[in-house]
């Protein structure tokens, strides 16, 4: 599946995987943070269904989300989508991201740690092969190759995330 920027259809496509029951969403972008397209996708696929499960339709209750002051989180398109489904965004005070960063570090630290371990293992595997190739090249009088480990492609990155999640949630032995 894919998602696109609602203001310019088809210009910012994002592949994603989505689990209907758990509302788990895996997507990617060129950068490591959530941009406007991903925010709109999260509203559509996660926040709206979560709100429908949590808040009765005619209860008069609303859902308030707090994000940081990143421009993709507080852009008009995001505010419009949130308001459409009776959700409102309350931006934090300026320069308060460090307060919220603690939650990110505590909640995501175990997953990020496993992902770093997996990435480092991939680089070490590449290093071993690179070293062997260069030893052989030098022995034959050929020039050495530059050290240039490959950047993981999307399928590899998804496998890494799934492996990290499986590791994180495995039953203790």
C-alpha positions in Angstrom: 0.0 0.0 0.0 1.0 3.6 -0.2 0.1 7.0 1.1 0.4 10.4 -0.5 0.2 14.0 0.5 -3.4 15.0 0.5 -2.6 18.5 -0.9 -0.9 17.2 -4.0 -2.0 13.7 -4.7 0.7 11.3 -5.8 3.6 13.5 -5.3 4.9 12.1 -1.9 4.2 8.4 -2.0 5.2 6.3 1.0 5.0 2.5 1.2 3.6 1.2 4.4 2.5 -2.0 6.2 -0.6 -1.9 8.4 -2.2 -4.4 10.8 -5.9 -3.7 11.0 -6.4 -5.3 14.4 -3.5 -3.8 16.4 -3.3 -0.6 14.3 0.5 -1.2 14.0 1.9 0.9 11.2 5.4 0.5 9.6 6.4 3.1 7.1 9.5 5.0 6.0 10.7 8.3 4.7 14.0 9.7 3.4 14.7 11.1 6.9 14.5 9.6 10.3 11.6 11.6 11.5 7.9 11.9 10.9 7.1 14.3 8.1 3.7 15.7 7.0 2.8 12.7 4.8 3.5 10.2 7.6 1.6 12.4 10.1 -1.5 12.4 7.8 -1.1 8.6 7.4 -0.9 8.1 11.1 -4.1 10.2 11.6 -5.9 8.1 9.0 -4.6 4.6 9.9 -3.9 4.9 13.7 -5.4 7.8 15.5 -8.9 7.9 13.9 -9.5 4.1 14.4 -8.0 4.4 17.9 -10.4 7.2 18.8 -13.3 5.3 17.4 -12.4 2.4 19.7 -11.8 4.6 22.7 -14.4 7.4 22.5 -18.1 6.8 21.9 -19.3 8.7 18.9 -22.0 10.9 20.5 -20.3 11.2 23.9 -19.1 14.8 23.4 -15.6 13.8 24.4 -12.7 14.9 22.3 -9.1 13.6 22.0 -6.2 15.9 22.5 -2.8 15.1 21.1 0.4 16.7 22.1 3.3 16.8 19.6 6.5 18.7 19.5 6.8 22.0 17.5 8.2 20.3 14.4 6.6 22.0 11.4 5.2 18.7 9.9 3.3 18.1 13.2 1.7 21.5 13.4 1.0 22.2 9.7 -2.5 23.3 8.6 -3.2 19.9 6.8 -2.5 18.0 10.1 -4.7 20.4 12.1 -7.5 20.1 9.6 -7.4 16.3 9.6 -7.4 16.2 13.4 -10.3 18.7 13.7 -12.3 16.7 11.1 -12.4 13.7 13.4 -12.9 15.6 16.7 -9.3 15.4 17.7 -7.3 18.5 18.6 -3.6 19.1 18.8 -2.1 21.1 21.6 1.4 22.2 20.8 3.7 22.4 23.8 5.5 25.5 24.9 8.4 26.6 22.8 11.8 25.0 23.6 10.1 22.2 25.6 11.0 19.3 23.3 13.6 18.2 25.8 10.8 17.4 28.3 9.1 15.2 25.8 12.3 13.7 24.5 12.6 11.8 27.8 9.5 9.8 27.0 10.9 9.0 23.5 14.1 7.8 25.0 12.5 5.7 27.7 9.8 4.1 25.5 11.9 3.6 22.3 15.4 3.0 23.8 15.1 -0.8 23.9 14.0 -1.0 20.3 16.5 1.5 19.1 19.3 -0.4 20.9 18.4 -3.7 19.2 18.2 -1.9 15.8 21.7 -0.4 16.4 23.1 -3.8 17.3 21.6 -5.3 14.1 23.0 -2.5 12.0 26.5 -2.7 13.6 26.5 -6.5 13.0 25.8 -5.9 9.3 28.7 -3.4 9.1 31.0 -5.9 10.9 30.0 -8.6 8.5 30.8 -6.3 5.6 34.1 -5.3 7.3 35.2 -9.0 7.6 34.5 -9.6 3.9 36.2 -6.2 2.9 39.3 -7.1 4.9 39.6 -10.6 3.3 39.1 -9.1 -0.2 41.8 -6.4 0.5 44.3 -8.9 1.9 43.9 -11.0 -1.3 44.1 -7.9 -3.5 47.3 -6.7 -1.8 48.8 -10.2 -2.0 48.2 -10.2 -5.8 49.5 -6.6 -6.2 46.0 -5.1 -6.9 44.7 -1.9 -5.3 42.5 -2.1 -2.2 38.7 -1.4 -2.4 37.3 1.6 -0.5 35.4 0.7 2.7 31.8 1.5 1.8 29.2 -0.6 3.6 25.8 -0.7 1.8 22.9 1.3 3.2 20.1 -1.1 4.1 17.3 -1.2 1.5 13.7 -1.2 2.5 13.2 -5.0 2.7 16.4 -5.3 4.9 15.2 -2.4 7.1 11.8 -4.0 7.6 13.5 -7.4 8.4 15.6 -5.6 11.0 12.6 -3.9 12.6 10.7 -7.2 12.7 13.7 -9.0 14.1 14.1 -6.3 16.8 10.5 -6.5 17.7 10.6 -10.3 18.0 13.7 -10.0 20.1 12.1 -7.3 22.3 8.9 -9.2 22.9 10.2 -12.8 23.2 9.3 -14.7 26.3 12.1 -14.9 28.8 13.8 -18.3 29.1 
